[in-house]
Coordinates of C-alpha atoms in Angstrom, one line a residue:
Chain A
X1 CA 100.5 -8.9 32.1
X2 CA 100.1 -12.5 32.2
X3 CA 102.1 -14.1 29.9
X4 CA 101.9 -15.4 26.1
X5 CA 102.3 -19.3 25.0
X6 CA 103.9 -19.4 21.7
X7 CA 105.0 -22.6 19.7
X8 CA 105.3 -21.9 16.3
X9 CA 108.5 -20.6 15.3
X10 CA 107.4 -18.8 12.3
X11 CA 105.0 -16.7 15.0
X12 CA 105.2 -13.2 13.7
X13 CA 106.0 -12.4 17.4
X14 CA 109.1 -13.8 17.4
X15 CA 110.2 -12.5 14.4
X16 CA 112.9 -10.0 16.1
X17 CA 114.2 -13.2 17.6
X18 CA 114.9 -14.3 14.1
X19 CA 118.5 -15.5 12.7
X20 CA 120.1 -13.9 16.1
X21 CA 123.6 -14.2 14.8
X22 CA 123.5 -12.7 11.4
X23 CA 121.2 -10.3 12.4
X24 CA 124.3 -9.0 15.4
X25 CA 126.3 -8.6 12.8
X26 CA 124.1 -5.8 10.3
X27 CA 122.2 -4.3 13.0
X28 CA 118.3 -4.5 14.4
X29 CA 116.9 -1.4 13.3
X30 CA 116.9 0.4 16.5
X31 CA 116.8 -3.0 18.6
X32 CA 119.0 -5.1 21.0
X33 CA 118.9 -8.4 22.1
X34 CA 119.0 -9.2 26.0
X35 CA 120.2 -12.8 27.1
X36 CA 120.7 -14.1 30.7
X37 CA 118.5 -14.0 33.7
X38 CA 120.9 -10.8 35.4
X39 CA 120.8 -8.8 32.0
X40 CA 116.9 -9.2 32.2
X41 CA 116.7 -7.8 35.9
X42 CA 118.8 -5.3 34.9
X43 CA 116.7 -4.2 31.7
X44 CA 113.2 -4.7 34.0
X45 CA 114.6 -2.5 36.4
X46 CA 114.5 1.6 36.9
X47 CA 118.0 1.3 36.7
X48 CA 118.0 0.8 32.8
X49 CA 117.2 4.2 30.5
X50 CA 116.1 1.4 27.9
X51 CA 112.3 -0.3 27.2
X52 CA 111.6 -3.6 26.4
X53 CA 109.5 -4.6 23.2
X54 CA 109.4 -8.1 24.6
X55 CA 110.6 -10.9 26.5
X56 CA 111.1 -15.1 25.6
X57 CA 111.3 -17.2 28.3
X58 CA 111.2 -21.3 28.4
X59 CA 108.0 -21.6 30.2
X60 CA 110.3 -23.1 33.5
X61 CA 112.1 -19.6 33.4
X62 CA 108.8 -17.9 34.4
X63 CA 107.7 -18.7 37.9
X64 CA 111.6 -17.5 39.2
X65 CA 111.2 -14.0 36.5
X66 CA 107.5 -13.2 37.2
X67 CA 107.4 -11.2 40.5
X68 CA 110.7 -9.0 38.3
X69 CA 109.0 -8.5 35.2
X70 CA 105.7 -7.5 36.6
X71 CA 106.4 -3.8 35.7
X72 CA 108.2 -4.5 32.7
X73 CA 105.6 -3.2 29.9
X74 CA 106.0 -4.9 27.5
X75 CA 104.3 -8.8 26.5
X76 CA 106.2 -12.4 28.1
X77 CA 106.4 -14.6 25.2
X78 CA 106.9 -18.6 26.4
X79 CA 108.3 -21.1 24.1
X80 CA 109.9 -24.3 25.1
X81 CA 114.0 -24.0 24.1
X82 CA 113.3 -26.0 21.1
X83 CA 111.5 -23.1 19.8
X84 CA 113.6 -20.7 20.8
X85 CA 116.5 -22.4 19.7
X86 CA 114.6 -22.7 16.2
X87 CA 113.7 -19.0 15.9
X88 CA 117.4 -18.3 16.9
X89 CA 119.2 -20.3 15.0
X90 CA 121.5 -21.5 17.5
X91 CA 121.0 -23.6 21.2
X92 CA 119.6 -21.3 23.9
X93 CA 120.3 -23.4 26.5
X94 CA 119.1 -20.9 29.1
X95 CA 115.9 -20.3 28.0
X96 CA 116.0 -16.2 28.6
X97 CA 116.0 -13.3 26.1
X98 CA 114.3 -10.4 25.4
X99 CA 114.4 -7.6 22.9
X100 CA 115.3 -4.1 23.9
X101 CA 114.6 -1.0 22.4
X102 CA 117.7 1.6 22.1
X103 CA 115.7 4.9 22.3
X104 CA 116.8 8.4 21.4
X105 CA 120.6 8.3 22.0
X106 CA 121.5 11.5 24.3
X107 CA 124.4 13.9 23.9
X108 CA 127.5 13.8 25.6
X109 CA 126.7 16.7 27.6
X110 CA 123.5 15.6 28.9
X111 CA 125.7 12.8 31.0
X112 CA 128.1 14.4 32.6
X113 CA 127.3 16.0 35.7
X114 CA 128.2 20.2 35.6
X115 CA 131.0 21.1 37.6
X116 CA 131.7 21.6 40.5
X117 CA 130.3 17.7 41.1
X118 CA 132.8 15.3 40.7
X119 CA 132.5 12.9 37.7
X120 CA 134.6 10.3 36.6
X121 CA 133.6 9.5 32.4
X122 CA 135.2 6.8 30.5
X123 CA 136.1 7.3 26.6
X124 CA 136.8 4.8 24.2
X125 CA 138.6 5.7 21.3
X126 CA 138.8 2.6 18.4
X127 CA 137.8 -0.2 20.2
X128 CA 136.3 -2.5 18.3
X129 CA 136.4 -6.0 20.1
X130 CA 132.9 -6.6 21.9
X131 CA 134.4 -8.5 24.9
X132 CA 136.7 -5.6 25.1
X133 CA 134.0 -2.8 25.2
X134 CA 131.3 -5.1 27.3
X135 CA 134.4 -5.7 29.5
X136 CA 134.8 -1.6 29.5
X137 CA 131.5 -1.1 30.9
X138 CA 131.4 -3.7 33.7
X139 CA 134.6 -2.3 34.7
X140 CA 133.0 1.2 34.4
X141 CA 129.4 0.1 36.6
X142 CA 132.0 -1.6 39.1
X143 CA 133.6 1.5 39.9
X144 CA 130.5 4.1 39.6
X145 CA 131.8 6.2 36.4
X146 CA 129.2 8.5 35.9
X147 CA 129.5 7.5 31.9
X148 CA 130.6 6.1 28.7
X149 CA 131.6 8.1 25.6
X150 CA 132.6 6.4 22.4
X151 CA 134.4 7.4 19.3
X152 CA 132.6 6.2 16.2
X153 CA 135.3 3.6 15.2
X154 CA 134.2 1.8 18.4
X155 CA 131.4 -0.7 18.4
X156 CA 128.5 -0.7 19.8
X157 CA 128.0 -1.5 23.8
X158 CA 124.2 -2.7 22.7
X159 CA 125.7 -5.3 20.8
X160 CA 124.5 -9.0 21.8
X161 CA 128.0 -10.3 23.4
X162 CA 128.9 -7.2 24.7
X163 CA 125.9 -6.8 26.8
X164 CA 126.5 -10.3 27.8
X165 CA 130.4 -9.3 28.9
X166 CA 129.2 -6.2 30.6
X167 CA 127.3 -8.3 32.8
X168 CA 124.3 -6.1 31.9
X169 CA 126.6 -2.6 32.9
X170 CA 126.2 -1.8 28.8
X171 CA 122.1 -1.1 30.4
X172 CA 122.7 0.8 33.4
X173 CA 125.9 3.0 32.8
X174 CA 124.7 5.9 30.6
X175 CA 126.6 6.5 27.1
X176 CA 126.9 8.8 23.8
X177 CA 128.8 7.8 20.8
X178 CA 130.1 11.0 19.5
X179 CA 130.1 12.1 15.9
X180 CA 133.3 11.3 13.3
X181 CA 136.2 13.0 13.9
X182 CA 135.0 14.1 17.6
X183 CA 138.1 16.2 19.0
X184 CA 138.7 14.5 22.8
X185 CA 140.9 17.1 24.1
X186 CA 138.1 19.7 23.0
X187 CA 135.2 17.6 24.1
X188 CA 137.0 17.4 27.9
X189 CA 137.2 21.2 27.7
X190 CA 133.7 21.2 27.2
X191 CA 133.0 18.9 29.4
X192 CA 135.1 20.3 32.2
X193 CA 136.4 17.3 32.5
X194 CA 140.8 16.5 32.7
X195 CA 141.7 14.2 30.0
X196 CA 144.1 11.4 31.1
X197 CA 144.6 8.9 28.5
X198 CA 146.4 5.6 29.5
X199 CA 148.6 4.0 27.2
X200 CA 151.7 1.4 27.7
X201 CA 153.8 4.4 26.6
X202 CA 152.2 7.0 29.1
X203 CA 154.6 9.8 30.0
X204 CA 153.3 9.5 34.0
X205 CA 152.5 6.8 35.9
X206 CA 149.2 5.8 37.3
X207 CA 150.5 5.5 40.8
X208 CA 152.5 9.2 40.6
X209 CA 149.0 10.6 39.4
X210 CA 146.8 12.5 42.1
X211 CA 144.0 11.9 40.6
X212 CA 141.5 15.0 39.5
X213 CA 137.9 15.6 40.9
X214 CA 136.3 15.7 37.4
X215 CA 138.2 13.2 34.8
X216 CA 137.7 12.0 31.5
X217 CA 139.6 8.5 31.3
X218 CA 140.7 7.6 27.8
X219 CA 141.5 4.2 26.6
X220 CA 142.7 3.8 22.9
X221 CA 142.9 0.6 20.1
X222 CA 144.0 -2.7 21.4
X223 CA 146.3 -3.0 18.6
X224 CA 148.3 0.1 17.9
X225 CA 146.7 2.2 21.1
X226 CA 146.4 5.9 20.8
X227 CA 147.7 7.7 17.7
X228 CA 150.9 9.4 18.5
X229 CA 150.0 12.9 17.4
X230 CA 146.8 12.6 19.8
X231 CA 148.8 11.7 23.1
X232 CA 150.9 14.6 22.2
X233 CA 148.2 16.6 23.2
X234 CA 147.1 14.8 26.2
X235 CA 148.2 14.1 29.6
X236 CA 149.2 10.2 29.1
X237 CA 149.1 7.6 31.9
X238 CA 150.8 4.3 31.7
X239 CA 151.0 1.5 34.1
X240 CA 154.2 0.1 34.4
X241 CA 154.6 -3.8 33.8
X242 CA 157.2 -6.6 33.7
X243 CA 159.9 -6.3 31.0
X244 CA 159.1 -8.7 28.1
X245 CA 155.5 -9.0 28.3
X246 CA 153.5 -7.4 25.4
X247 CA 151.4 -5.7 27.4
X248 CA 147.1 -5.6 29.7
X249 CA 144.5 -6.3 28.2
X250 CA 142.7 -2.9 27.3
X251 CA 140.0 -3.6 29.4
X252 CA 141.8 -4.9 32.1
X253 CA 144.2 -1.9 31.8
X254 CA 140.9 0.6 31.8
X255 CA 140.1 -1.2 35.4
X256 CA 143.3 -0.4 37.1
X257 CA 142.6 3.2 36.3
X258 CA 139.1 3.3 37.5
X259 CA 139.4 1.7 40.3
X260 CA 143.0 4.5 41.1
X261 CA 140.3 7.2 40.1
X262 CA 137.1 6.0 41.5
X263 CA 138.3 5.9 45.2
X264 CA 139.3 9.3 45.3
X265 CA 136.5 11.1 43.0
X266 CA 134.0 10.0 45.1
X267 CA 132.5 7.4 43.2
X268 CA 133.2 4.5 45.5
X269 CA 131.4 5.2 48.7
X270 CA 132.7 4.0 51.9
X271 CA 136.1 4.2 51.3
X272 CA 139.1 5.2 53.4
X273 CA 142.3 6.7 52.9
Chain B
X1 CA 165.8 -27.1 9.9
X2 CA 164.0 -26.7 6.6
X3 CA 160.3 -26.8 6.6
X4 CA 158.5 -29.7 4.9
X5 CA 155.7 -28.9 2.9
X6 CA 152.5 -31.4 3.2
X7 CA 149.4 -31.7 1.0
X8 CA 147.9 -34.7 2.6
X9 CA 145.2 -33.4 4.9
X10 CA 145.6 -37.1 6.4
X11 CA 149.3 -37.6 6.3
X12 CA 150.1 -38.9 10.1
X13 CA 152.2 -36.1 10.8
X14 CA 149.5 -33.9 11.0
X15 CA 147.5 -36.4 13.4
X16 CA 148.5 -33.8 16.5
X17 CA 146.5 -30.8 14.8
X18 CA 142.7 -33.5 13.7
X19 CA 140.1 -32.9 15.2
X20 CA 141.1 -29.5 17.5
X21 CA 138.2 -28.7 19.1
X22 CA 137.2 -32.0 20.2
X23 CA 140.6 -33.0 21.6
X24 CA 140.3 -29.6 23.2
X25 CA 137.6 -31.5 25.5
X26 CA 139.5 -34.7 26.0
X27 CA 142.6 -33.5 26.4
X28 CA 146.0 -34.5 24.2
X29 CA 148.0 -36.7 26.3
X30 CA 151.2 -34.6 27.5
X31 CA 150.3 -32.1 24.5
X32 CA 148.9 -28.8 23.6
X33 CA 148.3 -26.5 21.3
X34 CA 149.9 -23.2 20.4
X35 CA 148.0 -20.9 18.0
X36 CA 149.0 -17.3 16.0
X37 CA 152.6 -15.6 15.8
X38 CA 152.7 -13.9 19.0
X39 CA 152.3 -17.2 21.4
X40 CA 154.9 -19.5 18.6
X41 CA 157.2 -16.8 19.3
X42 CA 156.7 -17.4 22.9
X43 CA 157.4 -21.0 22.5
X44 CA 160.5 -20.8 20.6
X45 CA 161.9 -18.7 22.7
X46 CA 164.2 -19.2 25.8
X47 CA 161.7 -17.8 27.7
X48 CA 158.9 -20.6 27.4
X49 CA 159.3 -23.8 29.8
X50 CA 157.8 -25.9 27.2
X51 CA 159.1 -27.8 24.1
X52 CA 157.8 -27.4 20.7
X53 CA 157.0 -31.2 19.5
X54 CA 156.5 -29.4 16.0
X55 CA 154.9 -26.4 14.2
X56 CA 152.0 -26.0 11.4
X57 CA 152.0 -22.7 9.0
X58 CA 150.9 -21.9 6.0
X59 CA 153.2 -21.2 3.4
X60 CA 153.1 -17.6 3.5
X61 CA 154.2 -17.1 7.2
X62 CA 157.3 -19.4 7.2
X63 CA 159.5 -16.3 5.7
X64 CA 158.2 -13.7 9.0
X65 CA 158.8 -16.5 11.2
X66 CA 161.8 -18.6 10.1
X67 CA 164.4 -16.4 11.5
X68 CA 162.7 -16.8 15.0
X69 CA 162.2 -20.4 14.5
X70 CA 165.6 -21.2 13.8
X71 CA 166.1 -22.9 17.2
X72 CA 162.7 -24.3 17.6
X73 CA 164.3 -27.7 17.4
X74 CA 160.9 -29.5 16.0
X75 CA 160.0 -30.0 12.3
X76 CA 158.1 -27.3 10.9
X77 CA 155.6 -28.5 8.2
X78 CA 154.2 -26.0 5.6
X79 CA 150.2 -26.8 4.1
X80 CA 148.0 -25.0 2.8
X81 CA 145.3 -23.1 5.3
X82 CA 142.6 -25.2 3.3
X83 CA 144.5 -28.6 4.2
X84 CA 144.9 -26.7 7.9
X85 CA 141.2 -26.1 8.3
X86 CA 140.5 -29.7 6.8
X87 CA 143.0 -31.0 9.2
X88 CA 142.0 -29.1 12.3
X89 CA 137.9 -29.4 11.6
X90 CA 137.3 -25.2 11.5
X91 CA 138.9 -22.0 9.5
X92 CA 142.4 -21.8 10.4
X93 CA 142.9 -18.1 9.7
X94 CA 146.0 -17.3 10.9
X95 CA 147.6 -20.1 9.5
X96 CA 149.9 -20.6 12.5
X97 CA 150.2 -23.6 14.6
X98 CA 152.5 -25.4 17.0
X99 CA 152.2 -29.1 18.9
X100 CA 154.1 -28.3 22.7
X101 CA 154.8 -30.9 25.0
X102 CA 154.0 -30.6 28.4
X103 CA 157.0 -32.1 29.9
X104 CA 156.7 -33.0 33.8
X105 CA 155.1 -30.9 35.8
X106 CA 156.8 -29.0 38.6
X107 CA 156.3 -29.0 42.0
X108 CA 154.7 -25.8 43.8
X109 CA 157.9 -25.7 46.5
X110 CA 160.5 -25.7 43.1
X111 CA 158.7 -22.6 41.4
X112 CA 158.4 -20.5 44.7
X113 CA 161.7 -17.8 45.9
X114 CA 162.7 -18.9 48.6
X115 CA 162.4 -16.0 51.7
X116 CA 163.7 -13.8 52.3
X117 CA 163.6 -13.0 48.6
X118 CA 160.4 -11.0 47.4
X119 CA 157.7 -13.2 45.7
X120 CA 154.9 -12.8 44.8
X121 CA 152.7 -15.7 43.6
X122 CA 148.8 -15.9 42.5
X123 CA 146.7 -19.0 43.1
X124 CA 143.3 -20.0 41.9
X125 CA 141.0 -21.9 43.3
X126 CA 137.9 -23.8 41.4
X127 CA 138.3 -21.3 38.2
X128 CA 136.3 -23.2 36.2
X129 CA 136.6 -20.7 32.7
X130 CA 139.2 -21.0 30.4
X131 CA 139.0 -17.2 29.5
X132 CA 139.3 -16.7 33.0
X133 CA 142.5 -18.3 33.5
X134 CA 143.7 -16.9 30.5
X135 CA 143.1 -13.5 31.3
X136 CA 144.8 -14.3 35.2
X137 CA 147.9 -15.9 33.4
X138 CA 148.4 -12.7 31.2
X139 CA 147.9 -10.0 34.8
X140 CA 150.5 -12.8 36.2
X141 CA 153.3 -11.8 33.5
X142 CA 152.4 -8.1 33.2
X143 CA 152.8 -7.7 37.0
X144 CA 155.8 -10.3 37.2
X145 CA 154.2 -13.0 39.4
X146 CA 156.8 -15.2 40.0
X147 CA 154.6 -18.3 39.7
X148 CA 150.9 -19.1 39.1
X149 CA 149.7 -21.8 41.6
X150 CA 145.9 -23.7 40.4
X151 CA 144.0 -26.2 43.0
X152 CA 142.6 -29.4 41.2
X153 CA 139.4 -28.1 40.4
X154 CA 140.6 -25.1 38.3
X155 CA 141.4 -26.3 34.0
X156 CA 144.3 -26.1 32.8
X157 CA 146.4 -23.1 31.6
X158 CA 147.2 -25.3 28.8
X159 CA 143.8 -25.5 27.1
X160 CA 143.9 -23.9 23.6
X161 CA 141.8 -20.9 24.5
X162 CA 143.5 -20.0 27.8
X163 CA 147.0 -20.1 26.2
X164 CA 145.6 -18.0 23.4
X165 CA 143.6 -15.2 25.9
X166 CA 146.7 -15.6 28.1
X167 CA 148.9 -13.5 24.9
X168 CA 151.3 -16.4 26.1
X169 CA 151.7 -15.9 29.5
X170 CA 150.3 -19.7 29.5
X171 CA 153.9 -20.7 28.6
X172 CA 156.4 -18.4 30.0
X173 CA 154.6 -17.9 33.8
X174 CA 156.1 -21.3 35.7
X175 CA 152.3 -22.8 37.2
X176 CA 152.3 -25.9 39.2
X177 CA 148.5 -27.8 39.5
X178 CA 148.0 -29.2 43.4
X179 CA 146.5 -31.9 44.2
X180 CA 143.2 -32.8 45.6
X181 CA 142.1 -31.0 48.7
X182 CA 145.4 -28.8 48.7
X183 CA 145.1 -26.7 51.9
X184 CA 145.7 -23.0 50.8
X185 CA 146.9 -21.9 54.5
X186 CA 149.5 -25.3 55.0
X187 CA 150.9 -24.6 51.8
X188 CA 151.1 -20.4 52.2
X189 CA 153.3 -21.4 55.5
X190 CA 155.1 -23.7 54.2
X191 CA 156.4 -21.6 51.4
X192 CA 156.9 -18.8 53.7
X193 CA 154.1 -16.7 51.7
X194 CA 151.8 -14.1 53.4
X195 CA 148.1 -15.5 52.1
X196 CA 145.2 -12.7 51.0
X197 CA 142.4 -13.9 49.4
X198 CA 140.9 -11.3 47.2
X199 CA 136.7 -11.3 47.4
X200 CA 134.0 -9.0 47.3
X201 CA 132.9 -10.2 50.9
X202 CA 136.8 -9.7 52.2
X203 CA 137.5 -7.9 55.7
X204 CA 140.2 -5.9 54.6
X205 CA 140.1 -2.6 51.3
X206 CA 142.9 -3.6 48.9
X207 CA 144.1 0.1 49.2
X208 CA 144.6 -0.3 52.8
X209 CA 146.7 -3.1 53.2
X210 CA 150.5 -2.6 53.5
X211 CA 151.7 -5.3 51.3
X212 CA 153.9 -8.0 52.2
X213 CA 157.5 -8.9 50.5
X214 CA 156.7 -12.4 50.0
X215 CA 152.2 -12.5 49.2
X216 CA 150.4 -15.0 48.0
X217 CA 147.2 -13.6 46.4
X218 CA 144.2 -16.3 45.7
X219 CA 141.2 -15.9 43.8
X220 CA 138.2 -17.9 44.1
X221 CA 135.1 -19.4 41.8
X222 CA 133.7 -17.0 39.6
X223 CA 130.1 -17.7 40.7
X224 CA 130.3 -18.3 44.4
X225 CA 134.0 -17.6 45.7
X226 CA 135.7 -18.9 48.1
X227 CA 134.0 -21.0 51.0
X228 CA 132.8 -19.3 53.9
X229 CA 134.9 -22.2 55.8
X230 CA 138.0 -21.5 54.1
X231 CA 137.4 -17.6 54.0
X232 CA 137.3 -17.5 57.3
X233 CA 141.6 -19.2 57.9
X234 CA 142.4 -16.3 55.9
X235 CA 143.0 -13.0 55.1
X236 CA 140.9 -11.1 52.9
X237 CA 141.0 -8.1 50.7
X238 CA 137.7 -7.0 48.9
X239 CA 137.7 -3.7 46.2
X240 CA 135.7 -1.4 47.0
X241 CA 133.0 -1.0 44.1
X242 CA 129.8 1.3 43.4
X243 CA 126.9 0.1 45.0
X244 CA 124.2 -2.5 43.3
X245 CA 126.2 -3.3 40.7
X246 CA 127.5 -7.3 40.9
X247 CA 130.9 -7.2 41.3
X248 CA 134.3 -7.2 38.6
X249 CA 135.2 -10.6 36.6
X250 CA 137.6 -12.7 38.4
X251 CA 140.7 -11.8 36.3
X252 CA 140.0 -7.9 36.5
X253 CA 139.5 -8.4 40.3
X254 CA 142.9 -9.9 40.0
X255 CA 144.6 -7.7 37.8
X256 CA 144.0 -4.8 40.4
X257 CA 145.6 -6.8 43.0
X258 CA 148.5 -7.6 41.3
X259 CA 149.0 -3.9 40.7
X260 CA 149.2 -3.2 43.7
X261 CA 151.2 -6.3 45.4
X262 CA 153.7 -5.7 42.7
X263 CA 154.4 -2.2 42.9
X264 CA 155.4 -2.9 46.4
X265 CA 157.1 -6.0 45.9
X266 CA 159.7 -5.5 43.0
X267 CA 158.0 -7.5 40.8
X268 CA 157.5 -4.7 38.5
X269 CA 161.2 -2.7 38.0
X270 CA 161.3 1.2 37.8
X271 CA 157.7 2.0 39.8
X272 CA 158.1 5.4 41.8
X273 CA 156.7 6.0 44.7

């Protein structure tokens, strides 16, 4: 599909484009926004479960893009960045979006391999920070979970920054937001999976842990972490740090514990023990 | 000390906190700036290197904060978050703010245990990101680094935003800058320090190394890492991570060495093994 010169800002095409920053914060109607040459590779690719409506380039982006998004389905859009910046709202200074569409979301259980596979899932229960949750999934691609579930207090991994944090992981690692009120020790019995939620007041440590073939790693709230009547229930993992210092970062925390898990569920291929 | 209450958005006292976010670019002149409860605390306490020069809150915080301020030994001015923001050039929301001065700055060889006492010391070379450096300051405390060391090319732990995404490990983790065209190996020998180099491209799997008493763990560039040239005087560590996926942010990367450096090296009291 050869691509589409546009300079009008008020082009009905680049309508989706519109007010990018207000729009993050009330939603796009079944639509994401994609920024950054890697996220676009990533969202062109048969690696992403997600379609593009369309792509905006500054027409210098093309020639480097063209041979990726030659499969991509969907219409190239070219507007120098003072259009694009226009239609935004804000600078684009790297001249590369494109708009996403999110699809049917799947179930839970249609991304977790059955037993007896190994699996390695990540949950996310309250986060609400997009660096934190885009950082969650870029940990999670990095270390091969198999997927991401999210409680509905946490936001959404389709959101603009957090696909930017996850380094384009929020397109490639599969994930289900579960319903209100979703039960995470019953959901892991379902799932076949062993919960192990880590929190700085974890009854085991990480290191002590042998870690199981199928696991369903839980990682609560920045702020207050896990509700206490929750971890009762629960197998808890904490990582023990220097006296006096608050505490990880949630994300950074989550990392630690993949990368313990990953290298002995399998995920990690090539490694040696 | 009582606190003085100011109205004057232009009264010279406040001349420290104008224009924040420019000055953030050009730098304050043996100052910086400390933002929200958790980092003042920080800075009034023993545990901070650094000298408050004097502190900015809104009315409504001084009575949380007074009793911890009580040795700050700087004025403390009270204003309004409307003569904060007007001051500072942007919302002041937390309404809680501190001038630190950055005293002299410590040699490398002053900050280092000497052998055969365990250490364990990070360094960063060209890190470029002030989140990144941030976020490597705050795995430096959790994990007990006994010192952070930064080659020329990396900015400065002291930058608004890294002391902030640091939680205030900015000001209580002793960091010494080196100067231009610093040799990572000399200086490793010289302070009797082991030198690993953590990248995806290293020799060596973080999980098999036996780790050293006395380590000194490096990070490289977030884009490009560390030279070939230099790579190649050293040893390296990679973590192993799932196939086609780019690789973990720099301070995550770093996060899971420190884990593992300091569960060996005593950094981090109480660890099992």
């Amino acid at each position: 599909m050869s691509p589409v010169a546009i300079e009008d800002p008020a082009d009905p095409r680049l309508a989706p484009y519109a007010a990018m920053r207000e729009r993050d914060l009330v939603g796009r109607a079944g639509r994401f926004i994609v920024e950054g040459e890697v996220t676009l590779r990533l969202l062109a690719s048969t690696r992403s479960r997600f379609r593009a409506e369309s792509v905006l380039l500054a027409p210098e982006r093309w020639p480097g893009l063209a041979a990726d998004l030659g499969g991509i389905g969907a219409p190239v859009y070219l507007a120098g960045k003072a259009v694009m910046s226009a239609v935004a709202g804000f600078p684009i200074h790297r001249g590369v979006l494109a708009v996403g569409l999110r699809g049917s979301e799947p179930d839970a259980e249609a991304l977790v391999p059955p037993a007896p596979a190994p699996a390695l899932v990540l949950g996310l229960a309250g986060l609400t920070n997009h660096d934190n949750v885009g950082g969650c999934f870029r940990n999670a691609a990095a270390f091969g979970a198999d997927a991401v579930l999210l409680d509905a207090a946490t936001c959404d991994p389709l959101y603009r920054k957090a696909i930017r944090v996850s380094a384009g992981a929020a397109l490639i690692t599969p994930f289900a937001q579960l319903a209100a009120g979703a039960d995470w020790p019953a959901l892991a019995v379902r799932l076949g999976l062993e919960l192990l939620a880590l929190s700085p007041s974890g009854a085991e440590t990480l290191d002590g842990l042998a870690p199981p073939r199928r696991t369903l790693l839980l990682l609560g709230t920045e702020g207050p972490g896990l509700a206490p009547a929750l971890m009762a229930r629960m197998r808890t993992l904490r990582i023990p740090m220097a006296p006096g210092f608050d505490s990880l970062n949630v994300a950074t925390a989550g990392a630690i514990a993949l990368h313990r898990l990953a290298s002995r569920s399998g995920s990690v291929p090539g490694e040696e023990y």
